[in-house]
Amino acid sequence: AYNLLKDKNVKIIAITGTNGKTTTTTLIYEMLKKDKFSVHLAGNIGYPLCSILDKVKENDIIVTEISCQQLENMHEFNPNVAVMTNIVEAHIDFMKTYDHYKYVKSKILQNHTSSNVAILNYDCSELLSCVKDAKSTKKYFSSKEKIDGAYLDNGFIYYYDKKIIGLSSVRLPGVHNYENIMAAIMGVKEFGCSTRSIRKVLKSFSGVSHRLEYVGTVKGRVFYNDTEATNIKCTQIALSSFSKPIVLLLGGLERNQDFNELVPYMDNVKAIIAMGEC
């Protein structure tokens, strides 16, 4: 599909990482759309890139989520802007080793030159290490430090020292989502997206399906669908998001993960309903 797009003079922003890909991809798409760009959503998010080929026009922007399985066999793919949210151990059942997984993730930058932009999580040392040799122009976001890029400070999100929005106005809760938001802001600003459109999206966007998605309240019990939490880190984030007693529906593939890493996050868990292979 990428080879068929080469002659169409389109811009591609590609998003990968272990966690936060879909939220970041969706935010980027919504922000650009709100700002009246001609933009298409494709990739691992549920819309194959080949399915939009007949809709893409010259100078359009394609926002595409890229998985490690897709990166495994990529050779020529070269997005104008690449966003990497983070890297933690995952998909070892498919990738066999963590080192190979990190290498495959870094392939999103393998064809970059200084004319391409890589947007990276400054706080993720594993990520920075595995892309250190990339020739991209590197830009950063951080939830922990005030950096030259996007950062959090005193209850606000900043973009190169310009105040973008107060966290109290953002509908998506949690530091992990603030990181996704900063990654998205860094991405859309590469295309000149207005701060006004960014703010409008952040004040209304409440999340994507299957990611701590509010389902409903039945007899005083609140239900959340977090079926995209397919690794330890995602489950830690979910358990950290609630202070009330939790009944956790837990199961699936082991993928060589250590479930003992969940123990420090179990203080509010009153029961586990276990299912699946594990």
PDB file of C-alpha atoms in Angstrom:
ATOM      1  CA  ALA A   1       0.000   0.000   0.000  1.00  0.00           C
ATOM      2  CA  TYR A   2       2.852   2.376   0.831  1.00  0.00           C
ATOM      3  CA  ASN A   3       4.479   1.729  -2.554  1.00  0.00           C
ATOM      4  CA  LEU A   4       1.206   2.616  -4.263  1.00  0.00           C
ATOM      5  CA  LEU A   5       1.118   5.930  -2.357  1.00  0.00           C
ATOM      6  CA  LYS A   6       4.625   7.060  -3.245  1.00  0.00           C
ATOM      7  CA  ASP A   7       3.606   9.015  -6.344  1.00  0.00           C
ATOM      8  CA  LYS A   8       0.600  10.686  -4.747  1.00  0.00           C
ATOM      9  CA  ASN A   9       2.578  13.348  -2.857  1.00  0.00           C
ATOM     10  CA  VAL A  10       0.904  12.668   0.471  1.00  0.00           C
ATOM     11  CA  LYS A  11       2.252  13.152   3.993  1.00  0.00           C
ATOM     12  CA  ILE A  12       2.323  10.209   6.395  1.00  0.00           C
ATOM     13  CA  ILE A  13       2.468  10.376  10.174  1.00  0.00           C
ATOM     14  CA  ALA A  14       2.992   6.925  11.689  1.00  0.00           C
ATOM     15  CA  ILE A  15       2.519   6.026  15.339  1.00  0.00           C
ATOM     16  CA  THR A  16       3.994   3.038  17.150  1.00  0.00           C
ATOM     17  CA  GLY A  17       4.969   2.029  20.684  1.00  0.00           C
ATOM     18  CA  THR A  18       3.945  -0.593  23.209  1.00  0.00           C
ATOM     19  CA  ASN A  19       1.124   1.357  24.853  1.00  0.00           C
ATOM     20  CA  GLY A  20      -0.903   4.390  23.834  1.00  0.00           C
ATOM     21  CA  LYS A  21      -0.727   3.876  20.065  1.00  0.00           C
ATOM     22  CA  THR A  22      -4.441   3.905  19.342  1.00  0.00           C
ATOM     23  CA  THR A  23      -5.252   6.826  21.650  1.00  0.00           C
ATOM     24  CA  THR A  24      -2.394   8.896  20.207  1.00  0.00           C
ATOM     25  CA  THR A  25      -3.317   7.985  16.627  1.00  0.00           C
ATOM     26  CA  THR A  26      -6.964   8.893  17.190  1.00  0.00           C
ATOM     27  CA  LEU A  27      -6.074  12.198  18.854  1.00  0.00           C
ATOM     28  CA  ILE A  28      -3.799  13.170  15.955  1.00  0.00           C
ATOM     29  CA  TYR A  29      -6.500  12.332  13.434  1.00  0.00           C
ATOM     30  CA  GLU A  30      -9.209  14.229  15.339  1.00  0.00           C
ATOM     31  CA  MET A  31      -7.010  17.309  15.841  1.00  0.00           C
ATOM     32  CA  LEU A  32      -6.069  17.528  12.151  1.00  0.00           C
ATOM     33  CA  LYS A  33      -9.667  16.905  11.080  1.00  0.00           C
ATOM     34  CA  LYS A  34     -10.910  19.613  13.457  1.00  0.00           C
ATOM     35  CA  ASP A  35      -8.416  21.999  11.844  1.00  0.00           C
ATOM     36  CA  LYS A  36      -9.918  21.260   8.386  1.00  0.00           C
ATOM     37  CA  PHE A  37      -6.992  19.257   7.016  1.00  0.00           C
ATOM     38  CA  SER A  38      -7.783  16.580   4.432  1.00  0.00           C
ATOM     39  CA  VAL A  39      -6.804  13.613   6.576  1.00  0.00           C
ATOM     40  CA  HIS A  40      -7.275   9.825   6.521  1.00  0.00           C
ATOM     41  CA  LEU A  41      -7.073   7.255   9.325  1.00  0.00           C
ATOM     42  CA  ALA A  42      -5.515   3.855   8.574  1.00  0.00           C
ATOM     43  CA  GLY A  43      -3.284   1.010   9.719  1.00  0.00           C
ATOM     44  CA  ASN A  44      -3.418  -1.173  12.806  1.00  0.00           C
ATOM     45  CA  ILE A  45      -6.344   0.880  14.116  1.00  0.00           C
ATOM     46  CA  GLY A  46      -8.795  -1.123  11.981  1.00  0.00           C
ATOM     47  CA  TYR A  47      -8.668   0.454   8.517  1.00  0.00           C
ATOM     48  CA  PRO A  48      -6.087  -1.207   6.230  1.00  0.00           C
ATOM     49  CA  LEU A  49      -3.967   1.307   4.341  1.00  0.00           C
ATOM     50  CA  CYS A  50      -4.837  -0.402   1.060  1.00  0.00           C
ATOM     51  CA  SER A  51      -8.544   0.243   1.713  1.00  0.00           C
ATOM     52  CA  ILE A  52      -8.154   4.036   1.439  1.00  0.00           C
ATOM     53  CA  LEU A  53      -5.921   4.220  -1.645  1.00  0.00           C
ATOM     54  CA  ASP A  54      -8.762   5.350  -3.908  1.00  0.00           C
ATOM     55  CA  LYS A  55      -9.749   8.108  -1.484  1.00  0.00           C
ATOM     56  CA  VAL A  56      -6.326   9.736  -1.047  1.00  0.00           C
ATOM     57  CA  LYS A  57      -5.628  12.926  -2.980  1.00  0.00           C
ATOM     58  CA  GLU A  58      -2.458  14.938  -3.498  1.00  0.00           C
ATOM     59  CA  ASN A  59      -1.285  16.796  -0.355  1.00  0.00           C
ATOM     60  CA  ASP A  60      -3.548  14.754   1.938  1.00  0.00           C
ATOM     61  CA  ILE A  61      -2.284  13.537   5.324  1.00  0.00           C
ATOM     62  CA  ILE A  62      -2.480   9.879   6.341  1.00  0.00           C
ATOM     63  CA  VAL A  63      -2.451   9.084  10.066  1.00  0.00           C
ATOM     64  CA  THR A  64      -1.512   5.446  10.552  1.00  0.00           C
ATOM     65  CA  GLU A  65      -0.996   3.218  13.579  1.00  0.00           C
ATOM     66  CA  ILE A  66       1.801   0.680  13.049  1.00  0.00           C
ATOM     67  CA  SER A  67       2.166  -2.539  15.059  1.00  0.00           C
ATOM     68  CA  CYS A  68       5.330  -4.540  15.667  1.00  0.00           C
ATOM     69  CA  GLN A  69       3.895  -7.327  13.510  1.00  0.00           C
ATOM     70  CA  GLN A  70       3.603  -4.872  10.609  1.00  0.00           C
ATOM     71  CA  LEU A  71       7.086  -3.453  11.215  1.00  0.00           C
ATOM     72  CA  GLU A  72       8.630  -6.937  11.229  1.00  0.00           C
ATOM     73  CA  ASN A  73       8.553  -7.194   7.432  1.00  0.00           C
ATOM     74  CA  MET A  74       8.793  -3.532   6.437  1.00  0.00           C
ATOM     75  CA  HIS A  75      11.702  -2.430   4.296  1.00  0.00           C
ATOM     76  CA  GLU A  76      10.844   0.701   2.295  1.00  0.00           C
ATOM     77  CA  PHE A  77       8.225   2.359   4.508  1.00  0.00           C
ATOM     78  CA  ASN A  78       9.308   5.874   5.438  1.00  0.00           C
ATOM     79  CA  PRO A  79       6.808   8.179   7.181  1.00  0.00           C
ATOM     80  CA  ASN A  80       7.380  11.935   7.121  1.00  0.00           C
ATOM     81  CA  VAL A  81       6.741  11.998  10.880  1.00  0.00           C
ATOM     82  CA  ALA A  82       7.082   9.018  13.223  1.00  0.00           C
ATOM     83  CA  VAL A  83       5.746   9.029  16.782  1.00  0.00           C
ATOM     84  CA  MET A  84       7.022   6.485  19.325  1.00  0.00           C
ATOM     85  CA  THR A  85       5.001   6.524  22.538  1.00  0.00           C
ATOM     86  CA  ASN A  86       7.099   4.132  24.699  1.00  0.00           C
ATOM     87  CA  ILE A  87       8.668   0.673  24.797  1.00  0.00           C
ATOM     88  CA  VAL A  88       8.158  -1.973  27.471  1.00  0.00           C
ATOM     89  CA  GLU A  89       8.379  -5.744  27.205  1.00  0.00           C
ATOM     90  CA  ALA A  90       5.457  -7.153  25.211  1.00  0.00           C
ATOM     91  CA  HIS A  91       4.568  -9.591  22.411  1.00  0.00           C
ATOM     92  CA  ILE A  92       7.470 -11.852  23.322  1.00  0.00           C
ATOM     93  CA  ASP A  93       5.382 -14.836  22.189  1.00  0.00           C
ATOM     94  CA  PHE A  94       5.691 -13.433  18.653  1.00  0.00           C
ATOM     95  CA  MET A  95       9.022 -11.583  18.872  1.00  0.00           C
ATOM     96  CA  LYS A  96      10.841 -14.282  20.897  1.00  0.00           C
ATOM     97  CA  THR A  97      13.152 -11.812  22.713  1.00  0.00           C
ATOM     98  CA  TYR A  98      12.792  -8.298  24.114  1.00  0.00           C
ATOM     99  CA  ASP A  99      15.890  -7.178  22.186  1.00  0.00           C
ATOM    100  CA  HIS A 100      14.311  -8.266  18.911  1.00  0.00           C
ATOM    101  CA  TYR A 101      11.060  -6.538  19.837  1.00  0.00           C
ATOM    102  CA  LYS A 102      12.943  -3.265  20.452  1.00  0.00           C
ATOM    103  CA  TYR A 103      14.821  -3.647  17.166  1.00  0.00           C
ATOM    104  CA  VAL A 104      11.580  -4.200  15.254  1.00  0.00           C
ATOM    105  CA  LYS A 105       9.988  -1.126  16.841  1.00  0.00           C
ATOM    106  CA  SER A 106      13.013   0.987  15.871  1.00  0.00           C
ATOM    107  CA  LYS A 107      12.527  -0.005  12.217  1.00  0.00           C
ATOM    108  CA  ILE A 108       9.919   2.735  11.900  1.00  0.00           C
ATOM    109  CA  LEU A 109      12.893   5.138  11.707  1.00  0.00           C
ATOM    110  CA  GLN A 110      15.211   2.988   9.589  1.00  0.00           C
ATOM    111  CA  ASN A 111      14.751   5.002   6.376  1.00  0.00           C
ATOM    112  CA  HIS A 112      14.654   8.409   8.038  1.00  0.00           C
ATOM    113  CA  THR A 113      17.013  11.242   7.153  1.00  0.00           C
ATOM    114  CA  SER A 114      17.286  14.633   8.837  1.00  0.00           C
ATOM    115  CA  SER A 115      14.326  15.773   6.714  1.00  0.00           C
ATOM    116  CA  ASN A 116      12.091  13.351   8.642  1.00  0.00           C
ATOM    117  CA  VAL A 117      10.893  13.954  12.197  1.00  0.00           C
ATOM    118  CA  ALA A 118      10.850  11.439  15.053  1.00  0.00           C
ATOM    119  CA  ILE A 119       8.763  12.341  18.108  1.00  0.00           C
ATOM    120  CA  LEU A 120       9.970  10.408  21.140  1.00  0.00           C
ATOM    121  CA  ASN A 121       9.116   9.868  24.801  1.00  0.00           C
ATOM    122  CA  TYR A 122      11.983  11.579  26.633  1.00  0.00           C
ATOM    123  CA  ASP A 123      11.240   9.646  29.831  1.00  0.00           C
ATOM    124  CA  CYS A 124      11.586   6.178  28.254  1.00  0.00           C
ATOM    125  CA  SER A 125      15.277   5.265  28.373  1.00  0.00           C
ATOM    126  CA  GLU A 126      14.679   1.928  26.621  1.00  0.00           C
ATOM    127  CA  LEU A 127      13.131   3.778  23.691  1.00  0.00           C
ATOM    128  CA  LEU A 128      15.851   6.411  23.449  1.00  0.00           C
ATOM    129  CA  SER A 129      18.535   3.731  23.549  1.00  0.00           C
ATOM    130  CA  CYS A 130      17.128   1.657  20.714  1.00  0.00           C
ATOM    131  CA  VAL A 131      16.744   4.653  18.335  1.00  0.00           C
ATOM    132  CA  LYS A 132      19.974   6.440  19.232  1.00  0.00           C
ATOM    133  CA  ASP A 133      21.469   5.797  15.786  1.00  0.00           C
ATOM    134  CA  ALA A 134      18.428   6.982  13.820  1.00  0.00           C
ATOM    135  CA  LYS A 135      19.164   9.871  11.460  1.00  0.00           C
ATOM    136  CA  SER A 136      15.808  11.548  12.091  1.00  0.00           C
ATOM    137  CA  THR A 137      15.394  15.065  13.426  1.00  0.00           C
ATOM    138  CA  LYS A 138      14.417  14.086  16.962  1.00  0.00           C
ATOM    139  CA  LYS A 139      11.865  15.950  19.069  1.00  0.00           C
ATOM    140  CA  TYR A 140      10.626  15.053  22.532  1.00  0.00           C
ATOM    141  CA  PHE A 141       7.787  15.077  25.062  1.00  0.00           C
ATOM    142  CA  SER A 142       8.053  14.478  28.809  1.00  0.00           C
ATOM    143  CA  SER A 143       5.696  14.094  31.754  1.00  0.00           C
ATOM    144  CA  LYS A 144       8.562  14.364  34.258  1.00  0.00           C
ATOM    145  CA  GLU A 145      10.847  17.179  33.128  1.00  0.00           C
ATOM    146  CA  LYS A 146      10.595  20.641  31.643  1.00  0.00           C
ATOM    147  CA  ILE A 147      12.295  20.067  28.296  1.00  0.00           C
ATOM    148  CA  ASP A 148      12.713  21.648  24.888  1.00  0.00           C
ATOM    149  CA  GLY A 149       9.528  20.159  23.479  1.00  0.00           C
ATOM    150  CA  ALA A 150       6.185  19.265  25.076  1.00  0.00           C
ATOM    151  CA  TYR A 151       6.018  18.944  28.863  1.00  0.00           C
ATOM    152  CA  LEU A 152       3.815  19.203  31.945  1.00  0.00           C
ATOM    153  CA  ASP A 153       4.269  22.048  34.399  1.00  0.00           C
ATOM    154  CA  ASN A 154       2.084  23.274  37.234  1.00  0.00           C
ATOM    155  CA  GLY A 155      -1.114  21.692  35.920  1.00  0.00           C
ATOM    156  CA  PHE A 156      -0.657  22.692  32.280  1.00  0.00           C
ATOM    157  CA  ILE A 157       0.585  21.124  29.052  1.00  0.00           C
ATOM    158  CA  TYR A 158       3.201  23.205  27.248  1.00  0.00           C
ATOM    159  CA  TYR A 159       4.554  23.074  23.701  1.00  0.00           C
ATOM    160  CA  TYR A 160       7.973  24.727  23.517  1.00  0.00           C
ATOM    161  CA  ASP A 161       7.111  26.916  26.515  1.00  0.00           C
ATOM    162  CA  LYS A 162       3.746  27.932  25.035  1.00  0.00           C
ATOM    163  CA  LYS A 163       0.836  27.048  27.310  1.00  0.00           C
ATOM    164  CA  ILE A 164      -1.570  24.794  25.397  1.00  0.00           C
ATOM    165  CA  ILE A 165      -4.234  23.673  27.901  1.00  0.00           C
ATOM    166  CA  GLY A 166      -4.840  23.118  31.598  1.00  0.00           C
ATOM    167  CA  LEU A 167      -5.107  19.509  32.724  1.00  0.00           C
ATOM    168  CA  SER A 168      -8.410  20.341  34.434  1.00  0.00           C
ATOM    169  CA  SER A 169      -9.881  20.985  30.964  1.00  0.00           C
ATOM    170  CA  VAL A 170      -8.704  17.670  29.523  1.00  0.00           C
ATOM    171  CA  ARG A 171     -11.286  14.855  29.527  1.00  0.00           C
ATOM    172  CA  LEU A 172      -8.757  12.019  29.352  1.00  0.00           C
ATOM    173  CA  PRO A 173      -7.458  11.236  32.870  1.00  0.00           C
ATOM    174  CA  GLY A 174      -4.063   9.938  33.963  1.00  0.00           C
ATOM    175  CA  VAL A 175      -0.401  10.693  33.319  1.00  0.00           C
ATOM    176  CA  HIS A 176      -0.240   7.975  30.636  1.00  0.00           C
ATOM    177  CA  ASN A 177      -2.913   9.862  28.710  1.00  0.00           C
ATOM    178  CA  TYR A 178      -1.141  13.186  29.211  1.00  0.00           C
ATOM    179  CA  GLU A 179       1.862  11.566  27.533  1.00  0.00           C
ATOM    180  CA  ASN A 180      -0.348  10.431  24.640  1.00  0.00           C
ATOM    181  CA  ILE A 181      -1.744  13.953  24.381  1.00  0.00           C
ATOM    182  CA  MET A 182       1.716  15.541  24.307  1.00  0.00           C
ATOM    183  CA  ALA A 183       2.842  13.061  21.634  1.00  0.00           C
ATOM    184  CA  ALA A 184      -0.227  14.005  19.587  1.00  0.00           C
ATOM    185  CA  ILE A 185       0.385  17.738  20.012  1.00  0.00           C
ATOM    186  CA  MET A 186       3.997  17.350  18.900  1.00  0.00           C
ATOM    187  CA  GLY A 187       2.780  15.382  15.883  1.00  0.00           C
ATOM    188  CA  VAL A 188       0.067  17.729  14.651  1.00  0.00           C
ATOM    189  CA  LYS A 189       2.198  20.817  15.163  1.00  0.00           C
ATOM    190  CA  GLU A 190       4.538  19.436  12.487  1.00  0.00           C
ATOM    191  CA  PHE A 191       1.683  20.112  10.046  1.00  0.00           C
ATOM    192  CA  GLY A 192       0.789  23.536  11.468  1.00  0.00           C
ATOM    193  CA  CYS A 193      -2.341  22.510  13.361  1.00  0.00           C
ATOM    194  CA  SER A 194      -3.820  25.377  15.371  1.00  0.00           C
ATOM    195  CA  THR A 195      -3.808  25.402  19.173  1.00  0.00           C
ATOM    196  CA  ARG A 196      -7.501  26.285  19.023  1.00  0.00           C
ATOM    197  CA  SER A 197      -8.361  22.997  17.294  1.00  0.00           C
ATOM    198  CA  ILE A 198      -6.115  21.043  19.673  1.00  0.00           C
ATOM    199  CA  ARG A 199      -7.950  22.509  22.666  1.00  0.00           C
ATOM    200  CA  LYS A 200     -11.378  21.758  21.203  1.00  0.00           C
ATOM    201  CA  VAL A 201     -10.527  18.084  20.751  1.00  0.00           C
ATOM    202  CA  LEU A 202      -8.955  17.708  24.203  1.00  0.00           C
ATOM    203  CA  LYS A 203     -11.995  19.251  25.894  1.00  0.00           C
ATOM    204  CA  SER A 204     -14.350  16.717  24.284  1.00  0.00           C
ATOM    205  CA  PHE A 205     -12.370  13.522  23.567  1.00  0.00           C
ATOM    206  CA  SER A 206     -13.096  10.921  26.243  1.00  0.00           C
ATOM    207  CA  GLY A 207     -11.111   7.958  24.913  1.00  0.00           C
ATOM    208  CA  VAL A 208     -11.281   5.083  22.470  1.00  0.00           C
ATOM    209  CA  SER A 209     -13.136   1.793  22.694  1.00  0.00           C
ATOM    210  CA  HIS A 210     -11.766  -1.004  24.898  1.00  0.00           C
ATOM    211  CA  ARG A 211      -9.284   1.252  26.748  1.00  0.00           C
ATOM    212  CA  LEU A 212     -10.655   1.922  30.221  1.00  0.00           C
ATOM    213  CA  GLU A 213     -13.912   2.560  28.395  1.00  0.00           C
ATOM    214  CA  TYR A 214     -16.874   3.337  30.659  1.00  0.00           C
ATOM    215  CA  VAL A 215     -19.574   0.752  29.909  1.00  0.00           C
ATOM    216  CA  GLY A 216     -22.287   1.590  32.396  1.00  0.00           C
ATOM    217  CA  THR A 217     -23.493   1.484  35.996  1.00  0.00           C
ATOM    218  CA  VAL A 218     -25.633  -1.421  37.240  1.00  0.00           C
ATOM    219  CA  LYS A 219     -27.007  -1.372  40.802  1.00  0.00           C
ATOM    220  CA  GLY A 220     -24.321   1.068  41.883  1.00  0.00           C
ATOM    221  CA  ARG A 221     -21.462  -0.911  40.330  1.00  0.00           C
ATOM    222  CA  VAL A 222     -19.451   0.819  37.608  1.00  0.00           C
ATOM    223  CA  PHE A 223     -18.178  -1.304  34.705  1.00  0.00           C
ATOM    224  CA  TYR A 224     -15.133  -0.519  32.552  1.00  0.00           C
ATOM    225  CA  ASN A 225     -13.997  -2.338  29.411  1.00  0.00           C
ATOM    226  CA  ASP A 226     -10.190  -2.506  29.271  1.00  0.00           C
ATOM    227  CA  THR A 227      -9.789  -5.485  26.957  1.00  0.00           C
ATOM    228  CA  GLU A 228      -6.920  -3.782  25.119  1.00  0.00           C
ATOM    229  CA  ALA A 229      -4.814  -4.078  28.295  1.00  0.00           C
ATOM    230  CA  THR A 230      -2.855  -7.010  26.900  1.00  0.00           C
ATOM    231  CA  ASN A 231       0.330  -6.558  28.935  1.00  0.00           C
ATOM    232  CA  ILE A 232       1.422  -5.975  32.527  1.00  0.00           C
ATOM    233  CA  LYS A 233       2.059  -2.235  32.103  1.00  0.00           C
ATOM    234  CA  CYS A 234      -1.445  -1.579  30.747  1.00  0.00           C
ATOM    235  CA  THR A 235      -2.981  -3.491  33.646  1.00  0.00           C
ATOM    236  CA  GLN A 236      -0.874  -1.577  36.170  1.00  0.00           C
ATOM    237  CA  ILE A 237      -2.145   1.679  34.653  1.00  0.00           C
ATOM    238  CA  ALA A 238      -5.758   0.475  34.853  1.00  0.00           C
ATOM    239  CA  LEU A 239      -5.463  -0.627  38.478  1.00  0.00           C
ATOM    240  CA  SER A 240      -3.837   2.704  39.372  1.00  0.00           C
ATOM    241  CA  SER A 241      -6.775   4.617  37.917  1.00  0.00           C
ATOM    242  CA  PHE A 242      -9.288   3.671  40.636  1.00  0.00           C
ATOM    243  CA  SER A 243      -9.353   4.140  44.398  1.00  0.00           C
ATOM    244  CA  LYS A 244     -12.551   2.156  45.009  1.00  0.00           C
ATOM    245  CA  PRO A 245     -12.743  -1.646  45.490  1.00  0.00           C
ATOM    246  CA  ILE A 246     -12.101  -3.481  42.209  1.00  0.00           C
ATOM    247  CA  VAL A 247     -13.341  -6.810  40.871  1.00  0.00           C
ATOM    248  CA  LEU A 248     -10.772  -7.647  38.177  1.00  0.00           C
ATOM    249  CA  LEU A 249     -11.595  -9.899  35.219  1.00  0.00           C
ATOM    250  CA  LEU A 250      -8.164 -11.228  34.306  1.00  0.00           C
ATOM    251  CA  GLY A 251      -6.837 -13.757  31.824  1.00  0.00           C
ATOM    252  CA  GLY A 252      -5.493 -14.468  28.368  1.00  0.00           C
ATOM    253  CA  LEU A 253      -2.062 -15.358  27.009  1.00  0.00           C
ATOM    254  CA  GLU A 254       0.959 -15.354  29.308  1.00  0.00           C
ATOM    255  CA  ARG A 255       3.458 -14.024  26.724  1.00  0.00           C
ATOM    256  CA  ASN A 256       6.357 -14.704  29.108  1.00  0.00           C
ATOM    257  CA  GLN A 257       5.285 -11.913  31.452  1.00  0.00           C
ATOM    258  CA  ASP A 258       5.764 -11.933  35.224  1.00  0.00           C
ATOM    259  CA  PHE A 259       2.387 -11.477  36.906  1.00  0.00           C
ATOM    260  CA  ASN A 260       4.138 -10.772  40.228  1.00  0.00           C
ATOM    261  CA  GLU A 261       4.664  -7.267  38.824  1.00  0.00           C
ATOM    262  CA  LEU A 262       0.937  -6.699  39.422  1.00  0.00           C
ATOM    263  CA  VAL A 263       1.182  -7.352  43.164  1.00  0.00           C
ATOM    264  CA  PRO A 264       2.037  -3.738  44.212  1.00  0.00           C
ATOM    265  CA  TYR A 265      -1.073  -2.566  42.324  1.00  0.00           C
ATOM    266  CA  MET A 266      -3.512  -4.973  43.992  1.00  0.00           C
ATOM    267  CA  ASP A 267      -4.358  -2.965  47.126  1.00  0.00           C
ATOM    268  CA  ASN A 268      -7.885  -2.152  45.911  1.00  0.00           C
ATOM    269  CA  VAL A 269      -8.572  -5.516  44.268  1.00  0.00           C
ATOM    270  CA  LYS A 270     -11.154  -7.449  46.331  1.00  0.00           C
ATOM    271  CA  ALA A 271     -11.583 -10.330  43.874  1.00  0.00           C
ATOM    272  CA  ILE A 272     -10.187 -11.713  40.618  1.00  0.00           C
ATOM    273  CA  ILE A 273     -12.279 -13.574  38.091  1.00  0.00           C
ATOM    274  CA  ALA A 274      -9.715 -15.620  36.161  1.00  0.00           C
ATOM    275  CA  MET A 275     -10.290 -16.933  32.638  1.00  0.00           C
ATOM    276  CA  GLY A 276      -8.538 -17.932  29.451  1.00  0.00           C
ATOM    277  CA  GLU A 277      -5.294 -19.825  28.935  1.00  0.00           C
ATOM    278  CA  CYS A 278      -3.751 -18.392  32.128  1.00  0.00           C
TER     279      CYS A 278
END
